[in-house]
Amino acid sequence: MEEKSYDSLKIENIVASGAIADSIDLVEVSKKIPGCELNTKRFPGAVFRIEKPKIASLIFSSGKIVLTGGRNNQALVDGLDIIVAALKEAGVNTFDVPLVAVTNVVCSYNLGKYINLNRVVITLNLENIEYEPEQFPGLVYRIKDPKIVALLFSSGKIILTGGTNLTDIKRGVDFLEQKLESII
């Protein structure tokens, strides 16, 4: 059997979160690291952006971190290394091995065909679908296994989110294509 091509599947964003220290003095860190922003009136964490790789991080006093913006796992690893090094240089006692894992992968996919969203609503299981074209032009389809949320647009473009790896996302694409096969 020929392996399926996912040529139009593109990773748009990978989010990872976890712990890098037992605690972090955000006031000290924001003073010592150039570009590290702290405004506790607006948000309880520090925002630290790096350009290469283009990663934004949210750093909390609890030692927790959220990384976003990576388009592959290596970019996240490289970004985390840079952020941890900057924190160490600022005097933070970080874990030797940060406990960080991917929590969300966001991908775009082009089905290559027009999708009649009204027909999808009528044909498929309504408990998994939200479609209010007056509010939002896309149809929200909640897939149970893998646990993925897909935004379907009439143009054939699909946004998939909620997976923790590309395998989950590909399974979501396969599920959608199988469901839509008889409709479009």
Coordinates of N, CA and C in Angstrom, one line a residue:
M1 N 0.8 -1.2 0.0 CA 0.0 0.0 0.0 C 0.9 1.3 0.0
E2 N 0.5 2.2 -0.8 CA 1.3 3.4 -0.9 C 1.0 4.3 0.3
E3 N 2.1 4.9 0.8 CA 1.9 5.8 2.0 C 1.3 7.1 1.6
K4 N 0.4 7.6 2.3 CA -0.4 8.8 2.1 C 0.6 10.0 2.1
S5 N 0.3 10.9 1.2 CA 1.1 12.2 1.2 C 0.4 13.3 2.0
Y6 N 1.1 13.9 2.8 CA 0.5 15.1 3.6 C 1.2 16.3 3.1
D7 N 1.4 16.5 1.8 CA 2.2 17.6 1.3 C 1.7 19.0 1.8
S8 N 0.4 19.2 1.9 CA -0.1 20.5 2.2 C -0.2 20.7 3.8
L9 N 0.2 19.7 4.5 CA 0.1 19.8 6.0 C 1.4 20.6 6.4
K10 N 1.1 21.7 7.2 CA 2.1 22.6 7.6 C 2.0 22.9 9.1
I11 N 3.1 22.7 9.8 CA 3.1 23.1 11.2 C 3.1 24.6 11.3
E12 N 2.1 25.2 12.0 CA 2.1 26.7 12.1 C 2.7 27.1 13.5
N13 N 2.5 26.3 14.5 CA 2.9 26.6 15.9 C 3.0 25.4 16.7
I14 N 4.0 25.3 17.6 CA 4.1 24.3 18.6 C 4.2 25.0 19.9
V15 N 3.4 24.5 20.9 CA 3.4 25.1 22.3 C 3.9 24.0 23.2
A16 N 4.8 24.4 24.1 CA 5.4 23.5 25.1 C 5.3 24.2 26.4
S17 N 5.1 23.4 27.5 CA 5.1 23.9 28.8 C 5.7 23.0 29.8
G18 N 6.1 23.5 31.0 CA 6.7 22.7 32.0 C 7.3 23.5 33.1
A19 N 8.3 22.9 33.7 CA 9.0 23.6 34.8 C 10.5 23.6 34.5
I20 N 11.1 24.8 34.8 CA 12.5 25.0 34.6 C 13.3 25.3 35.9
A21 N 12.5 25.6 37.0 CA 13.1 25.9 38.3 C 12.1 25.7 39.3
D22 N 12.5 25.7 40.6 CA 11.6 25.6 41.7 C 10.9 27.0 41.9
S23 N 11.6 28.1 41.7 CA 11.0 29.4 41.8 C 11.9 30.4 41.0
I24 N 11.3 31.5 40.6 CA 12.0 32.5 39.9 C 11.6 33.9 40.4
D25 N 12.6 34.7 40.7 CA 12.3 36.1 41.1 C 12.2 36.9 39.8
L26 N 10.9 37.1 39.4 CA 10.7 37.7 38.1 C 11.1 39.2 38.0
V27 N 11.1 39.9 39.1 CA 11.5 41.3 39.1 C 13.0 41.3 38.8
E28 N 13.8 40.5 39.5 CA 15.3 40.4 39.2 C 15.5 40.0 37.8
V29 N 14.9 39.0 37.3 CA 15.1 38.5 36.0 C 14.8 39.6 34.9
S30 N 13.7 40.3 35.1 CA 13.3 41.3 34.1 C 14.3 42.5 34.1
K31 N 14.9 42.7 35.2 CA 16.0 43.7 35.3 C 17.2 43.3 34.6
K32 N 17.6 42.0 34.8 CA 18.9 41.5 34.3 C 18.9 41.0 32.9
I33 N 17.7 40.6 32.3 CA 17.7 40.1 31.0 C 17.1 41.1 30.0
P34 N 17.9 41.6 29.1 CA 17.4 42.6 28.1 C 16.2 42.0 27.3
G35 N 15.2 42.8 27.2 CA 14.0 42.3 26.4 C 13.0 41.4 27.2
C36 N 13.3 41.2 28.4 CA 12.4 40.4 29.3 C 11.5 41.4 29.9
E37 N 10.2 41.3 29.6 CA 9.2 42.2 30.1 C 8.4 41.7 31.2
L38 N 8.1 42.6 32.2 CA 7.3 42.2 33.4 C 6.4 43.4 33.7
N39 N 5.1 43.1 33.6 CA 4.1 44.1 34.0 C 3.0 43.3 34.8
T40 N 3.2 43.2 36.1 CA 2.3 42.3 36.9 C 0.9 42.9 37.0
K41 N 0.7 44.2 36.6 CA -0.7 44.7 36.6 C -1.5 44.1 35.4
R42 N -0.8 43.7 34.4 CA -1.5 43.2 33.2 C -1.4 41.7 33.1
F43 N -0.3 41.1 33.6 CA -0.1 39.6 33.5 C 0.9 39.2 34.6
P44 N 0.6 38.0 35.2 CA 1.4 37.5 36.3 C 2.8 37.0 35.9
G45 N 3.1 36.8 34.7 CA 4.4 36.3 34.3 C 5.2 37.3 33.5
A46 N 6.5 36.9 33.3 CA 7.4 37.7 32.5 C 7.3 37.2 31.0
V47 N 7.4 38.1 30.1 CA 7.4 37.7 28.7 C 8.8 37.9 28.1
F48 N 9.4 36.8 27.6 CA 10.7 36.9 27.0 C 10.7 36.3 25.6
R49 N 11.0 37.2 24.7 CA 11.0 36.8 23.3 C 12.4 36.7 22.7
I50 N 12.7 35.7 21.9 CA 14.0 35.6 21.3 C 13.7 35.5 19.8
E51 N 14.7 36.0 19.0 CA 14.5 36.1 17.5 C 14.9 34.8 16.8
K52 N 16.0 34.2 17.2 CA 16.5 33.0 16.5 C 16.7 31.9 17.5
P53 N 15.9 30.9 17.5 CA 14.7 30.8 16.7 C 13.6 31.7 17.3
K54 N 12.6 32.0 16.5 CA 11.6 33.0 16.9 C 10.6 32.3 17.9
I55 N 10.9 32.5 19.2 CA 10.1 31.9 20.2 C 9.7 32.9 21.2
A56 N 8.5 32.8 21.7 CA 8.0 33.7 22.8 C 7.9 32.8 24.0
S57 N 8.3 33.3 25.2 CA 8.1 32.4 26.4 C 7.4 33.3 27.5
L58 N 6.6 32.6 28.2 CA 6.0 33.1 29.4 C 6.6 32.4 30.6
I59 N 7.2 33.2 31.5 CA 8.0 32.7 32.6 C 7.3 33.1 33.9
F60 N 7.0 32.1 34.8 CA 6.2 32.4 36.0 C 7.1 32.3 37.2
S61 N 6.7 32.9 38.3 CA 7.5 32.9 39.6 C 7.5 31.5 40.1
S62 N 6.6 30.6 39.8 CA 6.6 29.2 40.3 C 7.6 28.4 39.6
G63 N 8.3 28.9 38.6 CA 9.3 28.2 37.9 C 8.8 27.5 36.6
K64 N 7.5 27.7 36.4 CA 6.9 27.2 35.2 C 7.2 28.1 34.0
I65 N 7.1 27.4 32.8 CA 7.3 28.2 31.6 C 6.4 27.7 30.5
V66 N 6.0 28.6 29.6 CA 5.3 28.2 28.4 C 6.1 28.8 27.2
L67 N 6.3 27.9 26.2 CA 7.0 28.4 25.0 C 6.1 28.3 23.8
T68 N 6.1 29.2 23.0 CA 5.2 29.2 21.8 C 6.0 29.8 20.6
G69 N 5.5 29.5 19.4 CA 6.1 30.1 18.2 C 7.0 29.1 17.4
G70 N 7.4 28.0 18.0 CA 8.3 27.1 17.3 C 7.5 26.4 16.1
R71 N 8.2 26.1 15.0 CA 7.5 25.4 13.9 C 8.0 24.0 13.8
N72 N 9.0 23.7 14.7 CA 9.5 22.3 14.8 C 10.0 22.1 16.2
N73 N 10.2 20.8 16.6 CA 10.7 20.5 18.0 C 12.1 21.1 18.2
Q74 N 12.9 21.0 17.2 CA 14.3 21.5 17.4 C 14.3 23.0 17.7
A75 N 13.4 23.8 17.1 CA 13.3 25.2 17.4 C 13.0 25.4 18.8
L76 N 12.1 24.6 19.4 CA 11.7 24.7 20.8 C 12.8 24.3 21.7
V77 N 13.6 23.3 21.4 CA 14.7 22.9 22.2 C 15.8 24.0 22.2
D78 N 16.1 24.5 21.0 CA 17.1 25.5 20.9 C 16.6 26.8 21.6
G79 N 15.4 27.2 21.5 CA 14.8 28.3 22.2 C 14.9 28.1 23.7
L80 N 14.5 26.9 24.2 CA 14.6 26.6 25.6 C 16.0 26.7 26.1
D81 N 16.9 26.2 25.4 CA 18.4 26.3 25.8 C 18.8 27.8 25.9
I82 N 18.4 28.6 25.0 CA 18.8 30.0 25.0 C 18.1 30.7 26.3
I83 N 16.9 30.4 26.5 CA 16.1 31.0 27.6 C 16.7 30.6 28.9
V84 N 17.0 29.3 29.1 CA 17.5 28.7 30.3 C 18.9 29.3 30.6
A85 N 19.7 29.4 29.5 CA 21.1 30.0 29.7 C 21.0 31.5 30.1
A86 N 20.0 32.2 29.6 CA 19.8 33.6 30.0 C 19.4 33.7 31.5
L87 N 18.5 32.8 31.9 CA 18.1 32.8 33.3 C 19.2 32.4 34.2
K88 N 20.0 31.5 33.8 CA 21.2 31.1 34.6 C 22.1 32.3 34.8
E89 N 22.4 33.0 33.7 CA 23.2 34.1 33.7 C 22.7 35.2 34.6
A90 N 21.3 35.3 34.7 CA 20.7 36.3 35.6 C 20.6 35.8 37.0
G91 N 21.2 34.6 37.3 CA 21.3 34.1 38.7 C 20.2 33.2 39.1
V92 N 19.4 32.7 38.2 CA 18.3 31.7 38.5 C 18.9 30.3 38.6
N93 N 18.6 29.6 39.6 CA 19.0 28.3 39.8 C 18.0 27.3 39.1
T94 N 18.3 27.1 37.8 CA 17.4 26.3 37.0 C 17.7 24.8 37.2
F95 N 16.7 24.0 36.8 CA 16.9 22.5 36.8 C 18.0 22.1 35.8
D96 N 18.8 21.1 36.1 CA 19.8 20.6 35.1 C 19.1 20.2 33.8
V97 N 18.0 19.5 34.0 CA 17.2 19.1 32.8 C 15.8 19.6 33.0
P98 N 15.4 20.7 32.2 CA 14.1 21.3 32.3 C 13.0 20.2 32.0
L99 N 11.9 20.3 32.7 CA 10.8 19.3 32.5 C 9.8 19.9 31.7
V100 N 10.0 20.0 30.4 CA 9.2 20.7 29.4 C 8.7 19.7 28.3
A101 N 7.4 19.7 28.0 CA 6.9 18.8 27.0 C 5.9 19.6 26.1
V102 N 5.8 19.1 24.9 CA 4.8 19.7 23.9 C 3.4 19.5 24.4
T103 N 2.6 20.5 24.4 CA 1.2 20.5 24.8 C 0.2 20.7 23.7
N104 N 0.7 21.3 22.6 CA -0.2 21.6 21.5 C 0.5 21.8 20.2
V105 N 0.0 21.2 19.2 CA 0.6 21.4 17.8 C -0.6 22.0 17.0
V106 N -0.3 23.1 16.3 CA -1.3 23.7 15.4 C -0.8 23.6 14.0
C107 N -1.6 23.0 13.1 CA -1.3 22.8 11.7 C -2.3 23.3 10.8
S108 N -1.9 23.7 9.6 CA -2.9 24.0 8.5 C -2.8 22.9 7.5
Y109 N -3.9 22.7 6.8 CA -4.0 21.6 5.8 C -4.9 22.1 4.7
N110 N -4.6 21.8 3.5 CA -5.4 22.2 2.4 C -6.0 20.9 1.7
L111 N -7.3 20.7 1.9 CA -8.0 19.6 1.3 C -7.9 19.6 -0.2
G112 N -7.8 20.8 -0.8 CA -7.8 20.9 -2.2 C -9.1 20.8 -2.9
K113 N -10.2 20.9 -2.1 CA -11.6 20.8 -2.6 C -12.4 21.8 -1.8
Y114 N -13.5 22.3 -2.5 CA -14.5 23.1 -1.8 C -15.2 22.3 -0.8
I115 N -15.5 22.8 0.4 CA -16.3 22.1 1.4 C -17.6 22.8 1.6
N116 N -18.7 22.1 1.3 CA -20.0 22.7 1.6 C -20.3 22.5 3.1
L117 N -20.1 23.6 3.8 CA -20.2 23.5 5.3 C -21.6 23.2 5.8
N118 N -22.6 23.7 5.1 CA -24.0 23.5 5.4 C -24.3 22.0 5.3
R119 N -23.8 21.4 4.2 CA -24.0 20.0 4.0 C -23.3 19.1 5.1
V120 N -22.1 19.6 5.5 CA -21.4 18.9 6.6 C -22.2 18.9 7.9
V121 N -22.8 20.0 8.2 CA -23.6 20.2 9.4 C -24.8 19.2 9.3
I122 N -25.5 19.1 8.2 CA -26.7 18.3 8.0 C -26.3 16.8 8.1
T123 N -25.2 16.5 7.5 CA -24.8 15.0 7.3 C -24.1 14.4 8.6
L124 N -23.3 15.2 9.2 CA -22.4 14.6 10.3 C -23.1 14.8 11.7
N125 N -22.5 14.1 12.6 CA -22.9 14.2 14.0 C -22.9 15.6 14.6
L126 N -24.0 16.1 14.9 CA -24.1 17.5 15.4 C -23.5 17.8 16.7
E127 N -23.4 16.8 17.6 CA -22.8 17.0 18.9 C -21.3 17.3 18.8
N128 N -20.7 17.0 17.7 CA -19.3 17.3 17.6 C -19.0 18.6 16.7
I129 N -20.1 19.3 16.3 CA -19.9 20.4 15.4 C -20.5 21.7 15.9
E130 N -19.8 22.8 15.7 CA -20.3 24.1 15.9 C -20.2 24.9 14.6
Y131 N -21.3 25.4 14.2 CA -21.2 26.2 12.9 C -22.2 27.4 13.0
E132 N -21.7 28.6 13.2 CA -22.5 29.8 13.2 C -21.9 30.8 12.3
P133 N -22.2 30.7 10.9 CA -21.6 31.5 9.9 C -21.7 33.0 10.2
E134 N -22.8 33.4 10.9 CA -22.9 34.8 11.2 C -21.8 35.3 12.2
Q135 N -21.3 34.4 13.0 CA -20.3 34.7 14.0 C -18.9 34.5 13.5
F136 N -18.7 33.3 12.8 CA -17.4 32.9 12.4 C -17.5 32.0 11.1
P137 N -16.7 32.3 10.1 CA -16.9 31.6 8.8 C -16.5 30.1 8.8
G138 N -15.9 29.7 9.8 CA -15.4 28.3 9.8 C -16.4 27.4 10.6
L139 N -16.3 26.1 10.3 CA -17.0 25.1 11.1 C -16.1 24.5 12.1
V140 N -16.5 24.4 13.3 CA -15.6 23.8 14.4 C -16.0 22.3 14.5
Y141 N -15.1 21.4 14.3 CA -15.4 20.0 14.4 C -14.5 19.5 15.5
R142 N -15.1 18.9 16.5 CA -14.3 18.3 17.7 C -14.2 16.8 17.5
I143 N -13.0 16.4 17.2 CA -12.7 15.0 17.0 C -12.4 14.4 18.4
K144 N -13.0 13.2 18.7 CA -12.8 12.6 20.0 C -11.5 11.8 20.1
D145 N -11.1 11.1 19.0 CA -9.9 10.2 19.0 C -9.3 10.3 17.7
P146 N -8.1 11.0 17.5 CA -7.4 11.7 18.6 C -8.2 13.0 19.0
K147 N -7.9 13.5 20.2 CA -8.6 14.7 20.7 C -8.0 15.9 19.9
I148 N -8.7 16.2 18.8 CA -8.2 17.3 18.0 C -9.4 18.2 17.7
V149 N -9.2 19.5 17.6 CA -10.3 20.4 17.2 C -9.8 20.9 15.8
A150 N -10.8 20.8 14.8 CA -10.5 21.2 13.4 C -11.4 22.3 13.1
L151 N -10.8 23.4 12.4 CA -11.6 24.5 11.9 C -11.7 24.2 10.4
L152 N -12.8 24.0 9.8 CA -13.0 23.7 8.4 C -13.5 25.0 7.7
F153 N -13.0 25.4 6.6 CA -13.4 26.5 5.9 C -13.9 26.1 4.5
S154 N -14.9 26.8 3.9 CA -15.4 26.3 2.6 C -14.4 26.3 1.5
S155 N -13.3 27.0 1.6 CA -12.2 27.0 0.7 C -11.5 25.7 0.6
G156 N -11.7 24.8 1.6 CA -11.0 23.6 1.7 C -9.8 23.6 2.6
K157 N -9.6 24.8 3.2 CA -8.5 25.0 4.2 C -9.0 24.5 5.5
I158 N -8.1 23.8 6.3 CA -8.4 23.3 7.6 C -7.3 23.7 8.6
I159 N -7.7 24.1 9.8 CA -6.7 24.3 10.8 C -7.0 23.2 11.9
L160 N -5.9 22.5 12.3 CA -6.1 21.5 13.3 C -5.2 21.8 14.5
T161 N -5.8 21.7 15.7 CA -5.1 22.0 16.9 C -5.5 21.0 18.0
G162 N -4.7 21.0 19.0 CA -5.0 20.1 20.2 C -4.1 18.8 20.2
G163 N -3.5 18.5 19.2 CA -2.6 17.3 19.2 C -1.3 17.6 19.9
T164 N -0.7 16.6 20.4 CA 0.6 16.8 21.0 C 1.8 16.4 20.2
N165 N 1.4 15.9 19.0 CA 2.5 15.4 18.0 C 1.9 15.4 16.6
L166 N 2.7 15.3 15.6 CA 2.3 15.2 14.2 C 1.5 14.0 13.9
T167 N 1.7 12.9 14.6 CA 1.0 11.7 14.4 C -0.5 11.9 14.7
D168 N -0.8 12.6 15.8 CA -2.2 12.9 16.2 C -2.8 13.8 15.1
I169 N -2.1 14.8 14.7 CA -2.6 15.7 13.6 C -2.9 14.9 12.4
K170 N -2.0 14.0 11.9 CA -2.3 13.2 10.7 C -3.5 12.3 10.9
R171 N -3.6 11.7 12.1 CA -4.8 10.9 12.3 C -6.1 11.7 12.2
G172 N -6.0 13.0 12.7 CA -7.1 13.9 12.6 C -7.5 14.2 11.1
V173 N -6.4 14.4 10.3 CA -6.6 14.7 8.9 C -7.3 13.5 8.2
D174 N -6.8 12.3 8.5 CA -7.3 11.1 8.0 C -8.8 10.9 8.4
F175 N -9.1 11.1 9.6 CA -10.5 11.0 10.1 C -11.4 12.0 9.4
L176 N -11.0 13.2 9.2 CA -11.8 14.2 8.5 C -12.0 13.9 7.0
E177 N -10.9 13.5 6.4 CA -11.0 13.1 5.0 C -12.0 11.9 4.8
Q178 N -11.9 11.0 5.7 CA -12.8 9.8 5.6 C -14.3 10.3 5.9
K179 N -14.5 11.2 6.8 CA -15.9 11.7 7.1 C -16.4 12.5 6.0
L180 N -15.5 13.3 5.3 CA -16.0 14.3 4.3 C -16.1 13.6 2.9
E181 N -15.5 12.5 2.8 CA -15.4 11.8 1.5 C -16.7 11.7 0.7
S182 N -17.8 11.3 1.4 CA -19.1 11.1 0.8 C -19.9 12.4 0.7
I183 N -19.4 13.5 1.4 CA -20.1 14.7 1.4 C -19.7 15.7 0.4
I184 N -18.3 15.8 0.1 CA -17.8 16.8 -0.8 C -17.6 16.2 -2.2

